Structure formats: C-alpha cells, structure tokens
Tab-separated table of C-alpha atoms in Angstrom:
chain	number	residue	atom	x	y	z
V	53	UNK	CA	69.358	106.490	81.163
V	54	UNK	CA	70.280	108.611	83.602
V	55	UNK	CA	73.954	109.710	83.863
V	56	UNK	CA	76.050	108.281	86.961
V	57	UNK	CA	78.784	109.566	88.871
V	58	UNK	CA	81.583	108.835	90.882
V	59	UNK	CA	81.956	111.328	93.535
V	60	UNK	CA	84.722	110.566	95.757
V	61	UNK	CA	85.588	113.265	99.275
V	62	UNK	CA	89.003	112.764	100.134
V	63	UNK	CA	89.977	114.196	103.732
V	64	UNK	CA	91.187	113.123	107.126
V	65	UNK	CA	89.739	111.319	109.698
V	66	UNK	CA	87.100	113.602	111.114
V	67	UNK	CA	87.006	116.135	108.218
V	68	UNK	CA	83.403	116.077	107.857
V	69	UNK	CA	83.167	113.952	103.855
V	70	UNK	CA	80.389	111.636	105.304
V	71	UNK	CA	78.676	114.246	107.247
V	72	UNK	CA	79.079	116.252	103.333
V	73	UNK	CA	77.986	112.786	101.465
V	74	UNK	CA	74.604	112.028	103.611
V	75	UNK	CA	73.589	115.341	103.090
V	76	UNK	CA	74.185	115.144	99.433
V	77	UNK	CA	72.917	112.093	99.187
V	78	UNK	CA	69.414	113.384	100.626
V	79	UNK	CA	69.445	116.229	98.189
V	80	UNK	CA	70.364	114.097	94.946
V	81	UNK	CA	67.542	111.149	95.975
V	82	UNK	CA	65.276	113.843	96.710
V	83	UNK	CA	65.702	115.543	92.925
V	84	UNK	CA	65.221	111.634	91.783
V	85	UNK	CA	68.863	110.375	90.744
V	86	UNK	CA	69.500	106.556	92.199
V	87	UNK	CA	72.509	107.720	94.668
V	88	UNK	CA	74.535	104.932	96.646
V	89	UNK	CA	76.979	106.074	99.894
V	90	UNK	CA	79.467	103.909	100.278
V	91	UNK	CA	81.224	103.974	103.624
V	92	UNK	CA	84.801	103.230	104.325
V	93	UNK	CA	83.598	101.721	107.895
V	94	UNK	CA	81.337	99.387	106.241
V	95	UNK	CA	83.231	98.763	103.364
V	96	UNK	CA	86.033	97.564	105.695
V	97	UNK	CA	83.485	95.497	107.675
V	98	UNK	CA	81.816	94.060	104.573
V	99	UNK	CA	83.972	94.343	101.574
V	100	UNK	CA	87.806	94.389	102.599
V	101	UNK	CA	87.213	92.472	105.869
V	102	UNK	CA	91.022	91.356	106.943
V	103	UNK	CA	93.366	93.763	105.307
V	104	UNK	CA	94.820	95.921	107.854
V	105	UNK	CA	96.463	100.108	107.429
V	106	UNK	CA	99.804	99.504	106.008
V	107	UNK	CA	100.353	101.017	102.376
V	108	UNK	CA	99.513	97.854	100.533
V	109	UNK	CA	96.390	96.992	102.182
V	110	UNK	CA	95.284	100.985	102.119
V	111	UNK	CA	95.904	100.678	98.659
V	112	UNK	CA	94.225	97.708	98.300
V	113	UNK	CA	90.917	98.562	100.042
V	114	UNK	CA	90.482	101.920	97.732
V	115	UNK	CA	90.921	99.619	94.604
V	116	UNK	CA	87.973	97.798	95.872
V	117	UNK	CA	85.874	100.609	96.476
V	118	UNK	CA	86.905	102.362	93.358
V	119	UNK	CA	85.443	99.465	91.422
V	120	UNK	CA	82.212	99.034	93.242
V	121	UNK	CA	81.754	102.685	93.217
V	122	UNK	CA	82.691	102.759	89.167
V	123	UNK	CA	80.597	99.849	88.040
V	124	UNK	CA	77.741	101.678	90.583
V	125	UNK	CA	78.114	105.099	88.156
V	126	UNK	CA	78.477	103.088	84.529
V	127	UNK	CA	75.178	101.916	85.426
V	128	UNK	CA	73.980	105.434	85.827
V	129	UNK	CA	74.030	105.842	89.651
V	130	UNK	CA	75.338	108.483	91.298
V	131	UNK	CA	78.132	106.990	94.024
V	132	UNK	CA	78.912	108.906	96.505
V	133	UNK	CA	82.725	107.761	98.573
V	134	UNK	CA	83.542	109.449	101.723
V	135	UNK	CA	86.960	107.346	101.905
V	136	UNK	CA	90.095	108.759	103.413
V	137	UNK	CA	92.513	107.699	100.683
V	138	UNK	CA	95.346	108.862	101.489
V	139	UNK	CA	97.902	107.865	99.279
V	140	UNK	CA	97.586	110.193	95.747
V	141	UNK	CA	98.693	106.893	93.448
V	142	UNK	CA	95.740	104.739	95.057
V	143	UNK	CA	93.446	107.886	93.739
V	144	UNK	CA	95.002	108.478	91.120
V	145	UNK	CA	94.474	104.136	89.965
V	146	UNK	CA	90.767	104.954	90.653
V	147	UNK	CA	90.745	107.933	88.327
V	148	UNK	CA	92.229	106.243	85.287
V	149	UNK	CA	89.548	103.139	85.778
V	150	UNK	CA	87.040	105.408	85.727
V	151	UNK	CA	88.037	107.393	82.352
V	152	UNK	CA	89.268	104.331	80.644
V	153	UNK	CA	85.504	103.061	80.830
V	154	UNK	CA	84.013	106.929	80.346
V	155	UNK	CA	82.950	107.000	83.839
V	156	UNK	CA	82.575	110.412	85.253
V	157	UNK	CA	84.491	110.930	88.378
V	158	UNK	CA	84.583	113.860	90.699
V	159	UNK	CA	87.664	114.569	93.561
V	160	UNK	CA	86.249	116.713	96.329
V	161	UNK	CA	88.834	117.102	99.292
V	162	UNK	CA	87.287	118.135	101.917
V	163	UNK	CA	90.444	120.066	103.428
V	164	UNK	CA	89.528	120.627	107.265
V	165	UNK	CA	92.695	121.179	109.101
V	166	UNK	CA	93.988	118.095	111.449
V	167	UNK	CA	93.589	120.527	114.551
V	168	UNK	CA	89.692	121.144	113.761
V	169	UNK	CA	89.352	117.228	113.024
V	170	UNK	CA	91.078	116.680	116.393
V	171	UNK	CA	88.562	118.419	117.971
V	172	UNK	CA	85.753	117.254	116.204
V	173	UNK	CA	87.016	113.827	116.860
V	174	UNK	CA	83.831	111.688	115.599
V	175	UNK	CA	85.489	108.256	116.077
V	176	UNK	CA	87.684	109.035	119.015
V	177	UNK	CA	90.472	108.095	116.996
V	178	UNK	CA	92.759	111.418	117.464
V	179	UNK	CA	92.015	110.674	121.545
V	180	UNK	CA	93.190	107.130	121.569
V	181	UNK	CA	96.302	108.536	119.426
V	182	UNK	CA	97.264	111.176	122.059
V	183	UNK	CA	97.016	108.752	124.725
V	184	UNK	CA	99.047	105.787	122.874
V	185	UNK	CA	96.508	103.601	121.869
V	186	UNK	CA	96.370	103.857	118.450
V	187	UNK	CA	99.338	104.634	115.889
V	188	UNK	CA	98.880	104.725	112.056
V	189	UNK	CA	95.997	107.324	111.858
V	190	UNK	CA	96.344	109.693	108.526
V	191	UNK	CA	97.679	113.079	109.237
V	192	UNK	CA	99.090	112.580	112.252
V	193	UNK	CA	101.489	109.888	112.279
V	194	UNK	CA	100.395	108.136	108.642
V	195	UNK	CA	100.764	109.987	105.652
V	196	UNK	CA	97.995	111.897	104.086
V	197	UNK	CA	99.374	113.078	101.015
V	198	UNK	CA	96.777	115.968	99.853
V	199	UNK	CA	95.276	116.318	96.271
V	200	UNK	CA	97.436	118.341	94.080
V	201	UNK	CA	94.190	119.415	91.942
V	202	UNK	CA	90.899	118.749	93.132
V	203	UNK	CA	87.505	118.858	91.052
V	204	UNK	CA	86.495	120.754	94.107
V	205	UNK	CA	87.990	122.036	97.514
V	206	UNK	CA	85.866	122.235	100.558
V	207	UNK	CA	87.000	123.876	103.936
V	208	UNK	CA	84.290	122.179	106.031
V	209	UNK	CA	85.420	124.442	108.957
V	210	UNK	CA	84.350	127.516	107.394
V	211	UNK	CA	80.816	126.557	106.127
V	212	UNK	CA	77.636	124.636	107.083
V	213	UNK	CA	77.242	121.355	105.848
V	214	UNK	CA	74.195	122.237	103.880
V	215	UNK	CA	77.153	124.881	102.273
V	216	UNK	CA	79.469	121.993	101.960
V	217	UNK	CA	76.947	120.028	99.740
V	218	UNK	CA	75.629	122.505	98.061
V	219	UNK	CA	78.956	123.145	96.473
V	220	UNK	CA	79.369	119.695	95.683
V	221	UNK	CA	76.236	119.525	93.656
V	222	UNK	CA	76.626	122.778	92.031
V	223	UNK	CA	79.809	121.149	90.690
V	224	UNK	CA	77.330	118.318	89.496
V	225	UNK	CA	74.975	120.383	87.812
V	226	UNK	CA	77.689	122.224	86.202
V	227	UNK	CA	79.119	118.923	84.669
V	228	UNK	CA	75.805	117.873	83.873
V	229	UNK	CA	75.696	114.885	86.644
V	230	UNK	CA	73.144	116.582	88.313
C-alpha cells in the first residue's frame, strides 16, 4: 500500500500555499501517488458551512479538515491542505491526531510577508480591508501566530512556484512519502 501523507501549508491570505499545493499536486499524480487538495474555500462551502472567523469556529473548521485530511493519508493518500490556520494550538490538535494514529504529517509555512500578499491580493481581501469592508483577516487585524518549527519554510516571494514545490516534495522523498 502506498504510504499517505498529510501535508499541510500554513501562511496568510495570499501567500501563495494553493498556488504551491496544485502544483504539487500535478507533480505527485503525475509520479502515480493518489493525492487529494483540499481547499479551505471549499471546505468552508462544503464541509464547515455556517461557522463564521472568531477563534472557536477557526478552530473548529481546522479540526474538521485535519480529520478528513488524516483519515485521507491513513488510507495511503497523499493530502495536500493549503489552510490558513492561524492559531498554533488548532495545528498543533491536528499534529497530535495524526501521530497518535501513525499518520505522517508535514508543516510547510509558506512565509510570504503580509506586504507581498497585499499586493498579490488573489481574493481581494487585503483591498476590501483597507477600504473598511472587511475586518478579521489574518495578519492584519486577526492574529496569525507563525510556526515556531516548521517541517519546511518556504519564502514564496523569493522563488518560482515550480521552486516552491519542488522543495516540498524533496522534503517528501526525503521522508520517504514520496
């Protein structure tokens, strides 16, 4: 059986970790492994429908994901979680499920400075934030409270994407997940 994964890219809005996950994703179905994205947008659509962005419901929606995504890599696929996250206890929850059941799980944070997602802007989130639309968005005037020690650090700023995935799945290969 082949061995899954739980790789999960941590960043802020805009950072680039689903840009980083599709391109992954091609790579890993390409090689052959059964790889699953699973997007915070939809997830929210589909999966955690109703809960709003305080803390509880935050917390709440990666708890979900975190066990979709871990009973996705105990059956030997490789789930890949482009999720915000911000708090480091919700994270931290999905880490221990994951080892209490011997599930390999990988932290990338994809650590691209709030002024470069500002500008990138994919959602037009920081926009609607600047002009007093929106309050609550991660980094700016929500926490984002950063991962103390990352499987893997990615500065999405200062390389490709293609770089930026590459990484990742050199991290894979060197953990055997790959």
């Amino acid at each position: 059986m082949t061995t899954g994964a739980t790789v999960w890219l941590t960043g802020l809005p805009s950072a680039g970790k689903t840009t980083i996950a599709r391109e992954l994703a091609d790579r890993l179905r390409e090689e052959g492994r059964p790889v699953e994205l699973l997007d915070g947008d939809e997830i929210r659509e589909f999966l955690s429908a109703g809960l709003g962005f305080d803390r509880a419901d935050r917390h709440t929606n990666v708890q979900r994901i975190g066990f979709v995504a871990e009973l996705l890599a105990r059956n030997g696929v490789t789930a890949l979680v482009p999720v915000i996250a911000p708090y480091a206890d919700s994270r931290d929850a999905v880490r221990k499920r994951h080892g209490a059941n011997g599930t390999a799980y990988v932290e990338v944070h994809v650590a691209t400075p709030v002024e470069v997602c500002s500008v990138r802007d994919v959602k037009g989130l920081y926009a609607k934030q600047a002009a007093g639309e929106l309050t609550g968005l991660t980094g700016v005037d929500d926490p984002y409270e950063e991962p103390v020690a990352p499987d893997l650090r990615i500065e999405s700023q200062d390389q490709t994407v293609q770089e930026s995935a590459a990484a990742v799945h050199a991290l894979l290969t060197e953990r055997g997940l790959a």
